[in-house]
Coordinates of C-alpha atoms in Angstrom, one line a residue:
M1 CA -21.0 13.3 27.8
L2 CA -19.2 10.5 25.9
V3 CA -21.4 9.9 22.9
Q4 CA -19.2 7.7 20.7
R5 CA -16.5 5.2 21.5
E6 CA -14.8 2.9 18.9
H7 CA -11.7 0.7 19.1
C8 CA -9.9 -1.7 16.9
G9 CA -7.5 -4.2 18.6
P10 CA -6.6 -4.0 22.3
L11 CA -6.4 -0.3 22.7
R12 CA -9.7 1.0 24.1
V13 CA -11.4 3.6 26.3
Q14 CA -12.9 2.3 29.6
K15 CA -16.3 3.4 30.9
A16 CA -16.6 7.2 31.2
L17 CA -16.7 8.7 34.7
Y18 CA -18.2 12.0 35.9
P19 CA -16.7 12.9 39.3
E20 CA -17.2 16.6 38.5
G21 CA -20.8 16.2 37.3
A22 CA -22.2 15.7 33.8
A23 CA -20.3 18.7 32.3
V24 CA -16.8 17.0 32.4
C25 CA -16.2 13.5 31.2
H26 CA -13.2 11.6 32.7
A27 CA -12.0 8.6 30.6
I28 CA -9.2 6.1 30.9
V29 CA -7.3 5.1 27.8
L30 CA -6.3 1.5 28.3
H31 CA -3.8 -0.7 26.5
P32 CA -4.3 -4.1 28.0
P33 CA -0.9 -5.7 26.9
G34 CA 0.7 -3.2 29.3
G35 CA 3.6 -2.3 27.0
V36 CA 4.5 -1.4 23.4
A37 CA 6.9 -3.7 21.5
G38 CA 8.8 -3.3 18.3
G39 CA 6.4 -3.3 15.3
D40 CA 3.4 -2.1 17.4
R41 CA 1.4 0.9 16.2
L42 CA -1.0 2.7 18.4
E43 CA -3.4 5.4 16.9
I44 CA -5.4 7.5 19.3
S45 CA -8.0 9.9 18.0
V46 CA -10.1 12.3 20.2
A47 CA -12.8 14.7 19.0
A48 CA -14.5 17.1 21.4
A49 CA -17.8 18.5 20.2
P50 CA -18.6 22.2 20.7
G51 CA -18.8 23.1 24.4
A52 CA -17.6 19.6 25.5
H53 CA -15.0 19.0 28.2
A54 CA -13.0 15.8 28.4
L55 CA -10.2 14.7 30.7
L56 CA -8.2 11.6 29.5
T57 CA -5.6 9.7 31.4
T58 CA -4.1 6.2 31.6
P59 CA -4.3 3.6 34.3
G60 CA -0.5 3.4 34.8
A61 CA 2.9 4.0 33.2
S62 CA 3.3 3.3 29.5
K63 CA 6.2 1.0 28.8
W64 CA 8.1 1.0 25.5
Y65 CA 10.2 -2.2 25.3
R66 CA 13.6 -2.9 23.9
S67 CA 13.2 -3.4 20.2
G68 CA 14.6 -6.3 18.1
G69 CA 15.1 -3.8 15.2
R70 CA 11.5 -2.8 14.3
K71 CA 10.1 0.6 15.4
A72 CA 7.1 1.1 17.7
Q73 CA 4.8 4.0 16.9
Q74 CA 2.1 6.0 18.6
S75 CA 0.1 8.8 17.0
L76 CA -2.2 11.1 18.9
T77 CA -4.7 13.3 17.1
V78 CA -7.0 15.7 19.1
R79 CA -9.6 17.9 17.5
V80 CA -11.1 20.5 19.8
A81 CA -14.3 22.2 18.5
R82 CA -15.5 25.7 19.4
E83 CA -15.5 26.4 23.2
A84 CA -14.5 22.8 24.0
V85 CA -11.7 21.6 26.3
V86 CA -9.6 18.5 26.1
E87 CA -7.1 17.6 28.9
W88 CA -4.7 14.9 28.0
L89 CA -2.9 13.8 31.2
P90 CA -1.4 10.3 30.8
Q91 CA 0.8 8.8 33.4
E92 CA 4.5 8.6 32.7
T93 CA 6.1 7.0 29.7
I94 CA 9.0 4.6 30.4
V95 CA 11.3 4.1 27.4
F96 CA 13.4 1.0 28.0
D97 CA 17.1 0.8 27.0
G98 CA 17.2 -0.3 23.4
A99 CA 13.7 0.9 22.4
E100 CA 13.1 2.2 18.9
A101 CA 10.1 4.5 19.4
T102 CA 8.2 7.2 17.5
M103 CA 5.6 9.4 19.3
H104 CA 3.8 12.1 17.3
S105 CA 1.0 14.3 18.5
R106 CA -1.2 16.7 16.5
I107 CA -3.7 19.1 18.2
E108 CA -6.3 21.0 16.1
L109 CA -8.1 23.8 17.9
A110 CA -11.2 25.7 16.7
A111 CA -12.0 29.2 17.9
G112 CA -12.4 29.2 21.7
G113 CA -11.1 25.6 22.0
V114 CA -8.5 24.8 24.7
F115 CA -6.0 22.0 25.1
C116 CA -4.1 21.2 28.2
G117 CA -1.7 18.2 28.0
W118 CA 1.4 16.8 29.5
E119 CA 4.1 14.2 28.8
V120 CA 6.4 12.7 31.5
L121 CA 9.2 10.9 29.7
C122 CA 11.5 8.5 31.6
L123 CA 14.6 7.3 29.7
G124 CA 15.4 3.9 31.1
R125 CA 14.1 2.0 34.1
T126 CA 15.7 4.2 36.7
A127 CA 14.5 2.1 39.7
A128 CA 16.6 -0.7 38.3
G129 CA 19.6 1.5 37.6
E130 CA 19.0 1.3 33.8
R131 CA 19.9 4.3 31.6
F132 CA 19.1 4.9 27.9
S133 CA 22.4 3.8 26.5
Y134 CA 21.2 2.7 23.1
G135 CA 18.1 3.0 21.0
H136 CA 16.2 5.9 19.4
L137 CA 13.3 8.1 20.2
D138 CA 11.5 10.4 17.7
L139 CA 9.2 13.0 19.2
A140 CA 7.0 15.5 17.4
T141 CA 4.2 17.8 18.7
R142 CA 2.1 20.2 16.6
I143 CA -0.6 22.5 17.9
E144 CA -2.8 24.6 15.5
R145 CA -5.5 27.1 15.9
E146 CA -7.8 27.0 12.8
G147 CA -4.8 26.0 10.7
R148 CA -2.4 28.5 12.2
P149 CA 0.5 26.9 14.1
L150 CA 0.8 27.8 17.8
W151 CA 3.5 25.2 18.6
I152 CA 5.8 23.0 16.6
E153 CA 8.4 20.9 18.3
R154 CA 10.6 18.0 17.1
G155 CA 12.9 16.0 19.1
Q156 CA 15.5 13.2 18.3
L157 CA 16.9 11.4 21.3
C158 CA 19.6 8.8 20.7
G159 CA 20.7 6.4 23.5
G160 CA 24.1 7.2 24.8
S161 CA 24.2 10.6 23.1
P162 CA 26.4 13.2 24.9
W163 CA 23.4 15.5 24.8
L164 CA 21.7 13.4 27.5
E165 CA 24.4 14.5 29.9
A166 CA 25.1 18.0 28.6
A167 CA 23.9 21.1 30.5
A168 CA 22.3 22.3 27.2
G169 CA 20.5 18.9 26.8
L170 CA 19.0 16.8 29.6
A171 CA 21.7 17.7 32.1
G172 CA 22.1 14.0 33.1
Q173 CA 18.5 13.7 34.3
P174 CA 16.6 10.6 33.2
V175 CA 13.2 12.2 33.4
S176 CA 12.0 15.2 31.3
A177 CA 8.4 16.5 31.4
T178 CA 6.4 19.1 29.6
L179 CA 2.9 20.6 30.1
L180 CA 1.3 22.7 27.4
L181 CA -1.8 24.9 27.8
A182 CA -3.0 26.1 24.4
G183 CA -5.9 28.3 23.3
R184 CA -5.9 31.0 25.9
A185 CA -3.9 34.3 26.1
V186 CA -1.6 33.8 29.0
E187 CA -2.2 36.2 31.9
R188 CA 0.8 37.5 33.8
E189 CA -0.7 36.2 37.1
W190 CA -0.7 32.6 35.7
L191 CA 2.9 32.8 34.7
E192 CA 4.0 34.3 38.1
G193 CA 1.9 31.8 40.0
C194 CA 3.5 28.8 38.2
R195 CA 7.0 30.1 38.7
A196 CA 6.3 30.7 42.4
L197 CA 5.3 27.0 43.0
P198 CA 7.5 25.0 45.4
V199 CA 10.3 23.1 43.6
A200 CA 11.7 19.9 45.2
D201 CA 15.4 19.4 45.5
G202 CA 17.0 18.0 42.4
L203 CA 14.2 19.4 40.1
L204 CA 15.0 21.9 37.3
T205 CA 12.0 23.8 36.1
G206 CA 11.0 26.6 33.7
V207 CA 7.7 28.2 32.6
T208 CA 7.3 30.3 29.5
A209 CA 4.5 32.3 27.9
L210 CA 4.0 32.5 24.2
P211 CA 1.0 33.8 22.2
E212 CA -2.0 31.6 23.3
L213 CA 0.4 29.1 24.8
L214 CA 1.9 28.4 28.2
V215 CA 4.8 25.9 28.4
A216 CA 6.0 24.4 31.7
R217 CA 9.0 22.1 31.6
C218 CA 11.1 20.2 34.2
L219 CA 14.0 17.8 34.4
A220 CA 14.0 15.4 37.3
P221 CA 15.8 12.4 38.8
G222 CA 12.5 10.5 39.0
A223 CA 9.0 10.5 37.6
E224 CA 7.3 11.1 40.9
L225 CA 9.0 14.4 41.4
A226 CA 8.1 15.5 37.9
R227 CA 4.5 14.4 38.1
A228 CA 4.1 16.2 41.5
W229 CA 5.3 19.5 40.1
L230 CA 3.3 19.2 36.9
G231 CA 0.3 18.4 39.0
D232 CA 0.7 21.6 40.9
V233 CA 1.0 23.6 37.7
W234 CA -2.1 21.8 36.3
Q235 CA -4.2 22.6 39.4
L236 CA -3.2 26.3 39.3
L237 CA -3.9 26.6 35.6
R238 CA -7.2 24.7 35.6
L239 CA -8.7 27.1 38.0
A240 CA -7.1 30.2 36.5
A241 CA -7.6 29.4 32.8
L242 CA -10.7 27.1 32.8
G243 CA -12.5 28.3 35.9
R244 CA -12.7 24.8 37.4
Q245 CA -11.1 23.3 40.5
A246 CA -8.8 20.5 39.7
V247 CA -10.3 17.0 40.4
P248 CA -7.5 14.4 40.0
P249 CA -8.7 11.2 38.4
R250 CA -9.2 8.5 41.0
I251 CA -6.9 6.1 39.1
W252 CA -3.9 8.3 40.0
S253 CA -4.3 7.2 43.6
T254 CA -4.5 3.4 43.0

């Protein structure tokens, strides 16, 4: 159950929903302005009490606008108490050409806590033929289990960089996506199941197991393909690792 909700400024959480019953809280994180401009700073903090289960998403794509020189920032902090679960499943993030953006996430797990989260990153408004030709994107994700790092990743993407086209980089694909499941020892069956999922034409995928962490990644020509594959991975893992059938938030269908 959602027991406390606080906000400062336009960023807020809408009314909690319980499509799976009282045991799992679905909540929508809403940013009414609809986009993030240079100089904006968004801070999102989530705390799941012992035994709680929360699924958080967004009502639509997040848009990071072209900057006039000032950086835009988002920080996400998730604290997962003993035997609690947090699923962070926002819709895609569209980084406009010329954006100056910083996106940092920190996940802190107690014993028995589980985090499942994804990020679908679109460089440029591909539907309009826009690419990420200039600008800068600073990415950082850190996941800890009782102070012990499980995953530390930093990324620096510069508009127009040769790495956006290189085979060792983004291979010319405008969309990159990652799903992380942390806090459970990865069973071989989960890994094999994820790798056996159908892959649409034009999609490059990979799934890796690390101690207490499963990483699923893809590169795609469009966000819909990436979200569809990540959705299949999430549905498989939710049942296998969390013992619950996947119930997609209704907002995804509107």
